[in-house]
XYZ file of C-alpha atoms in Angstrom:
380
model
C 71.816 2.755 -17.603
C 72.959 5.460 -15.479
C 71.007 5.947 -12.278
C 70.265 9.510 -13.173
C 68.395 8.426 -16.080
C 65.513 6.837 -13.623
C 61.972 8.224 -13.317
C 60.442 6.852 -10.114
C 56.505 6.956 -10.726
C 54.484 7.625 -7.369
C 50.992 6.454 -7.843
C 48.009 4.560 -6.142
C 45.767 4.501 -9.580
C 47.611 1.459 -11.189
C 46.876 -2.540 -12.204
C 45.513 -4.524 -10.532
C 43.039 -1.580 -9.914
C 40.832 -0.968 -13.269
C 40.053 2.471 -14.771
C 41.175 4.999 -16.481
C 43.707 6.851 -14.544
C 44.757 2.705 -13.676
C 45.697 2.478 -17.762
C 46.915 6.021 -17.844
C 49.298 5.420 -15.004
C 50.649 1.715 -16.939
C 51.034 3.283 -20.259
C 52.783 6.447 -18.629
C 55.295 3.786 -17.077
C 55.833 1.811 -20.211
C 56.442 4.918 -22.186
C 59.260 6.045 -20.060
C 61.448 3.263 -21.136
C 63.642 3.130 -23.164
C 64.266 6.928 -22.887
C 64.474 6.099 -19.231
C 64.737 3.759 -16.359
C 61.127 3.378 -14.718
C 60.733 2.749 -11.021
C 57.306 2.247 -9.689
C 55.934 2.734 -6.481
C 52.499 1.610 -6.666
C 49.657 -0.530 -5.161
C 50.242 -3.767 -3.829
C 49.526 -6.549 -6.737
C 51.124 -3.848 -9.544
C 54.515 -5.619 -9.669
C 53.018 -8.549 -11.736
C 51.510 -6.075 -14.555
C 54.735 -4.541 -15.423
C 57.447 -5.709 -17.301
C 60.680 -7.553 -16.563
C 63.344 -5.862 -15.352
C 61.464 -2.978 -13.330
C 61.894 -2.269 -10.183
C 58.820 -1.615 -7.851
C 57.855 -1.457 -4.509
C 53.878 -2.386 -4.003
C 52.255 -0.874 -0.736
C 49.118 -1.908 0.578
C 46.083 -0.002 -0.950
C 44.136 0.178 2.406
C 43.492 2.210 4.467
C 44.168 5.364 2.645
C 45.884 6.734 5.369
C 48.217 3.750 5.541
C 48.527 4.004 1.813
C 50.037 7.439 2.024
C 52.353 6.720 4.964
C 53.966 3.826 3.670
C 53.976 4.793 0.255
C 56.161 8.179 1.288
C 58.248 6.367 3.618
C 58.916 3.655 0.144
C 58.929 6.768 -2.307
C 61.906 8.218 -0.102
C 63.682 5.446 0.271
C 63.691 4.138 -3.502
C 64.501 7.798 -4.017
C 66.983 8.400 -2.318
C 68.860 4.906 -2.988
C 68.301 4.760 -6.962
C 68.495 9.116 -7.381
C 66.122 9.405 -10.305
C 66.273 12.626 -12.180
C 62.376 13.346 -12.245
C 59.806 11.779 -9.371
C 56.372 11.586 -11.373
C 53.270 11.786 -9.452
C 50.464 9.686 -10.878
C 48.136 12.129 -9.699
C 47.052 14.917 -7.480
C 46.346 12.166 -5.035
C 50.275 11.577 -4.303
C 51.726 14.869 -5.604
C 53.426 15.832 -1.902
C 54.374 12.118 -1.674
C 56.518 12.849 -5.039
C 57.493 16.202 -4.667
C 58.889 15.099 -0.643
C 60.951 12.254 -2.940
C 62.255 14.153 -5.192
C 63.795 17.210 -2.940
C 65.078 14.579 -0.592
C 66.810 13.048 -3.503
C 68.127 15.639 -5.724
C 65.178 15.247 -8.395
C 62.961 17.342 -9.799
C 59.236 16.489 -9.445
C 56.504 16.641 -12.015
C 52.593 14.914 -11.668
C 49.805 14.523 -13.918
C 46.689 15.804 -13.382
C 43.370 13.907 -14.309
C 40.319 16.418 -13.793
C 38.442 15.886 -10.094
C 42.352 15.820 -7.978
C 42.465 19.406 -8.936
C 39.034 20.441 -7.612
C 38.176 17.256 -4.811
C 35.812 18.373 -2.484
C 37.312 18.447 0.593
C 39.091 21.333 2.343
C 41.782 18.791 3.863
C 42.702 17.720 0.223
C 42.683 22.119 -1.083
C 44.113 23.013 1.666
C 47.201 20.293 2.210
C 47.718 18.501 -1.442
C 46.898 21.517 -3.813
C 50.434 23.446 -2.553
C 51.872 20.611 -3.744
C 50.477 20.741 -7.079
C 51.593 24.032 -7.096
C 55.684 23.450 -6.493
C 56.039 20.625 -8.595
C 58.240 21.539 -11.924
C 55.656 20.117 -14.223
C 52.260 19.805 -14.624
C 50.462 17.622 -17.272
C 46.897 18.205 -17.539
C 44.888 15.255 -19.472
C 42.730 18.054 -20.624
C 42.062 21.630 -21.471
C 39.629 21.670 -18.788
C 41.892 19.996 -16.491
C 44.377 22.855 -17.164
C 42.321 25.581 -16.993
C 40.949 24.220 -13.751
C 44.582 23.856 -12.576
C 45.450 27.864 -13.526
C 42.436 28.896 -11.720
C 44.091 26.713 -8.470
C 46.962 28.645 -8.721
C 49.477 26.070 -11.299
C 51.626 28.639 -12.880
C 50.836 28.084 -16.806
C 54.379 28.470 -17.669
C 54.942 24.498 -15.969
C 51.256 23.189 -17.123
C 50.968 21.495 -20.110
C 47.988 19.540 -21.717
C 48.845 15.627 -22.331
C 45.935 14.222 -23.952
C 45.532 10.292 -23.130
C 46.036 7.579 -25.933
C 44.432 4.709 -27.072
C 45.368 1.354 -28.411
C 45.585 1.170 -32.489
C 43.180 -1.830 -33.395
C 44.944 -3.076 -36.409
C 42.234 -5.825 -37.341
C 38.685 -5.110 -36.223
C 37.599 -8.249 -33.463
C 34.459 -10.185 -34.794
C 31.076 -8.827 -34.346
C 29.585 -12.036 -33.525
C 30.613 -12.998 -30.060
C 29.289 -10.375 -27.538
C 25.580 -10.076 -29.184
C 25.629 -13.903 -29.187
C 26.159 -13.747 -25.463
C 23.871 -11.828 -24.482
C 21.439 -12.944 -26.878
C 20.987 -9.282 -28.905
C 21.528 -10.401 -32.577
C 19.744 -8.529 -34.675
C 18.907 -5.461 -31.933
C 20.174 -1.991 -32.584
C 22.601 -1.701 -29.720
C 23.824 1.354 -27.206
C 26.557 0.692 -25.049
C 28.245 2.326 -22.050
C 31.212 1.464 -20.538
C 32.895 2.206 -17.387
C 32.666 2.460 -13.284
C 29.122 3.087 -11.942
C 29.686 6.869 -10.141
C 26.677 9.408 -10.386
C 28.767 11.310 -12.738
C 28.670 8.538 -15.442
C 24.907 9.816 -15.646
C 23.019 7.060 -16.466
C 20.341 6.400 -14.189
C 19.226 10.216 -15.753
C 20.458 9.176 -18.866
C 17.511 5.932 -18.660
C 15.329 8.066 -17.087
C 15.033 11.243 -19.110
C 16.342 10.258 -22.740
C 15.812 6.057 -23.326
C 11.962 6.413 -23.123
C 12.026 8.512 -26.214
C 14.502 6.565 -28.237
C 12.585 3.497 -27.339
C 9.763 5.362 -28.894
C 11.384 6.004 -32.378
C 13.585 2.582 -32.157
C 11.334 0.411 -30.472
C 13.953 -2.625 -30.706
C 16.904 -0.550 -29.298
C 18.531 -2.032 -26.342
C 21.235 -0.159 -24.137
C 24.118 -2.443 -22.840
C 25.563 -1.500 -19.704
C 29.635 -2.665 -19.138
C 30.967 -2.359 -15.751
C 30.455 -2.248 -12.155
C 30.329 -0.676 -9.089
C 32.908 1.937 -7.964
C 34.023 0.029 -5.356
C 37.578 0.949 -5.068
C 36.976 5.195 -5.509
C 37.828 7.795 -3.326
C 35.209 9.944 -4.519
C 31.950 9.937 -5.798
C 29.197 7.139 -4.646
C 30.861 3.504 -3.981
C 27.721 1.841 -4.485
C 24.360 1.235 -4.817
C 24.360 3.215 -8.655
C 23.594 0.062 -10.166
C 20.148 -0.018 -8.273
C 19.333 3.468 -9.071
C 19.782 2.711 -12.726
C 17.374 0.144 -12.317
C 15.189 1.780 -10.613
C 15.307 4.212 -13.270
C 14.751 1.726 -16.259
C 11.774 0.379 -13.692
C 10.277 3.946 -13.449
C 10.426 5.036 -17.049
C 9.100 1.250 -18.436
C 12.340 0.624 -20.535
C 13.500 -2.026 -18.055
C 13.248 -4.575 -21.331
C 15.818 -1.811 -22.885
C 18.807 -1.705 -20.525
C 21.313 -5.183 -20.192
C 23.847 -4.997 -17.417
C 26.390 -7.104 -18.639
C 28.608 -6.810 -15.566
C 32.462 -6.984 -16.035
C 33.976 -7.882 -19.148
C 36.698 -9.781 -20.434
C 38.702 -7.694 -23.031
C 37.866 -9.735 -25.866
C 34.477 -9.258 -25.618
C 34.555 -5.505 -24.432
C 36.297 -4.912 -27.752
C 33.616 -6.907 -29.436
C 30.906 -4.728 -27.793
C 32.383 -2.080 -29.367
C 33.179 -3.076 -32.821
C 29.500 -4.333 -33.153
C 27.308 -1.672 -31.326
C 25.574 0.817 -33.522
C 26.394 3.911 -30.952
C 28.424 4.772 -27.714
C 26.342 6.917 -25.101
C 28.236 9.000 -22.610
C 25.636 11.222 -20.617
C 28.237 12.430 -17.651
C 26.751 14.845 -15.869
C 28.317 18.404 -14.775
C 28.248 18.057 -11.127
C 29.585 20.922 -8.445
C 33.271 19.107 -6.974
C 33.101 16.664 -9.546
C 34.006 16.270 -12.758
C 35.145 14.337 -16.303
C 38.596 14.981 -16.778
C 38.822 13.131 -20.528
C 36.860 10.889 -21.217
C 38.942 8.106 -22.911
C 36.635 5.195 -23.277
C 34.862 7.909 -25.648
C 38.521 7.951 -27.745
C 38.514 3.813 -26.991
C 35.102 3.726 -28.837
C 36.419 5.415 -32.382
C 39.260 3.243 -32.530
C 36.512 0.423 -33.287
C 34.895 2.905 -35.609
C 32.419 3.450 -33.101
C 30.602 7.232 -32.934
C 29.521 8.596 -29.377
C 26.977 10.772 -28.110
C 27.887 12.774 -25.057
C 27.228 16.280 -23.345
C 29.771 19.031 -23.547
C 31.310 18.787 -20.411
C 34.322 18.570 -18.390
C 37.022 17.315 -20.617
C 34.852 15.294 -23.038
C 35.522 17.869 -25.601
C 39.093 16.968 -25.856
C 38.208 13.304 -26.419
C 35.184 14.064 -29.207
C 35.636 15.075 -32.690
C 31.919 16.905 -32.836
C 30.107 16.306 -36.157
C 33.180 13.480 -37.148
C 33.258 11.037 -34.525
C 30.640 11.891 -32.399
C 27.692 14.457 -31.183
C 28.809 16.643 -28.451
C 25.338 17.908 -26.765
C 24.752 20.828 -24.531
C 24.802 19.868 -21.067
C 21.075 18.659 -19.132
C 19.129 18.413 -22.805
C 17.858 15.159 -22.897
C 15.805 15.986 -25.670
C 19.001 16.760 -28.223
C 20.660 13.918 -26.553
C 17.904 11.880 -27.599
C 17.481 13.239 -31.518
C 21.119 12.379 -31.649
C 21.311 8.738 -30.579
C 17.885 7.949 -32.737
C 19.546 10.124 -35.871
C 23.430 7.824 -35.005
C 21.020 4.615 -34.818
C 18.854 5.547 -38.527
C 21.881 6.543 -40.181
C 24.000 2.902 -39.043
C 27.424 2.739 -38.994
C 29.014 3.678 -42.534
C 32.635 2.989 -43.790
C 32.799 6.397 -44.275
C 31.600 7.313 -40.184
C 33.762 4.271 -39.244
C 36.885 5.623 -41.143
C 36.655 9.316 -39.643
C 36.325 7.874 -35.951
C 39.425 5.195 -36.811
C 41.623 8.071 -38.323
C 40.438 10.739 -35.334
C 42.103 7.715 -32.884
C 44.947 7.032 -34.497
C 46.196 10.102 -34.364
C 46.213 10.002 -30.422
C 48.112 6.758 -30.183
C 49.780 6.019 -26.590
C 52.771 6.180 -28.319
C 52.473 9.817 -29.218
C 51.411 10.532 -25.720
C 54.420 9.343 -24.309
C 56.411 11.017 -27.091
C 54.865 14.236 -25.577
C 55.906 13.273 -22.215
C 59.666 11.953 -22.041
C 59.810 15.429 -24.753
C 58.352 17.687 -22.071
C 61.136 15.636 -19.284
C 63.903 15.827 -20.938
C 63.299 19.623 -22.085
C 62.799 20.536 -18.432
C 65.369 18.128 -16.911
């Protein structure tokens, strides 16, 4: 394959890591090919979660500032050795990294945008990384929010475009069985959450203000809790969220009603989710912070699985309201609560099942990198 036909992706959010913008960033690379030749430069470790044949360069993930250095001074190089025609930044994060690649190298430069790198709170990161954002040749936005947070920024809507994340097609539903067995929860009408503990996620309010009266209509009801600290974050709290949910649970005397069951294999994650009776997803609309998509919401109705979440950030983009979920206004805890108790009496039908199934296969990671090597090659 000709050299020109290389994209060189520039990103710290990729495996090992876990996360969202981590699986964004690996699907956005496997998606290139076979349209194109992908290069990575990414975090040290993410050369043994890509496949055969690729080229990559890993750079150490710490400190941040080493990160950056190293990762320019490896983005240039591979650049300017291999000559790809585009120089993708994985996100705001290393936009000037790509866009310094790419004019050093003939390219052009495009990144994709995930929600909080357009608006990070910190006037170093507005005031150095956002003119970046600005020159690249493409923007993709993961969300209508996330684009109309990039216009207001000053992304010319002309280059911005709004690249929804995908989700894996479940072709045969996992058994039911395995996760409540673990955790000892047959027979218990189940709410799960998945995902990084960050104040955002909102569930230490979420147990506070809204599980006390569910517990009260579904005395039985138990709310599973899948992940972990957000250790490895550069914004947002990096620990110590697990205690406040706790605390919360403590507080509000539904400690008997909330399981943490830590970090999951994938087998049983997809279990969770195939047997729970609703997904919750209380993020909160915080000032410098926000939910750019919301995908384990679109992960959910692949298993047939409805969610309950507040209208914010990008969440709307990732809910069907009234087919495969409740979107609820932002802050009321008491809707939020009618909703999960009237998702919980009404069970999981074929019929609710089937809507949230068809909503997600329609948004398959193979049409969103359809959209994406479509939107390169138009602009290339």
């Amino acid at each position: 394959m000709a050299a020109q036909d290389a994209v060189l992706l520039v990103t710290r959010n990729f495996p090992p890591l876990l996360g969202g913008m981590e699986k964004l960033n690996h699907r956005l690379l496997q998606g290139l090919a076979p349209r194109w030749e992908p290069l990575l430069c990414g975090p040290e470790g993410s050369g043994s979660h890509v496949a055969a044949g690729f080229e990559v360069v890993e750079v150490p993930l710490v400190p941040l500032h080493r990160f950056l250095l190293q990762s320019l001074l490896a983005a240039i190089g591979m650049a300017r050795r291999r000559r790809p025609s585009w120089v993708l930044a994985g996100s705001g994060l290393t936009a000037p990294l790509a866009w310094t690649a790419a004019r050093l190298s003939g390219a052009r430069c495009a990144v994709y945008l995930h929600g909080l790198d357009v608006i990070a709170p910190s006037w170093v990161y507005q005031k150095l990384w956002l003119p970046f954002i600005r020159r690249c040749d493409l923007a993709f936005a993961n969300s209508l929010n996330t684009a109309a947070l990039a216009r207001s920024r000053g992304v010319q809507a002309s280059r911005l475009h709004v690249v929804n994340p995908g989700v894996d097609q479940v072709a045969v539903p996992p058994a039911a069985v395995p996760a409540r067995k673990l955790w000892g929860l047959d027979g218990r009408p189940m709410l799960v959450s998945v995902g990084r503990f960050t104040r955002r996620k909102g569930l230490a309010a979420f147990v506070r203000e809204a599980l006390p009266a569910i517990v009260a209509q579904v005395p039985d009801v138990v709310l599973v809790i899948i992940g972990t600290e957000a250790t490895e974050a550069l914004h947002g709290a990096k620990a110590g969220e697990q205690s406040r949910i706790r605390q919360a649970a403590s507080e509000a005397g539904v400690q008997d009603h909330v399981y943490f069951a830590g970090r999951c294999d994938q087998a049983t994650l997809e279990s969770a989710l195939a047997s729970a009776d609703c997904h919750v997803f209380p993020v909160l609309d915080l000032p410098g912070d926000v939910e750019g998509f919301g995908m384990v919401a679109l992960e959910a109705a692949s298993f047939g699985l409805a969610s309950v979440a507040f209208r914010v950030g990008g969440v709307p983009d990732a809910i069907a309201d009234g087919h495969t979920g409740r979107l609820v206004p932002p802050g009321d805890y008491a809707e939020f609560a009618a909703a999960v108790v009237e998702q919980l009496q009404r069970g999981r039908s074929p019929a609710s099942e089937a809507a949230c199934r068809e909503y997600a296969q329609a948004r398959s990671w193979g049409a969103f990198s359809a959209r994406i090597n479509a939107l390169l090659e138009s602009a290339a």
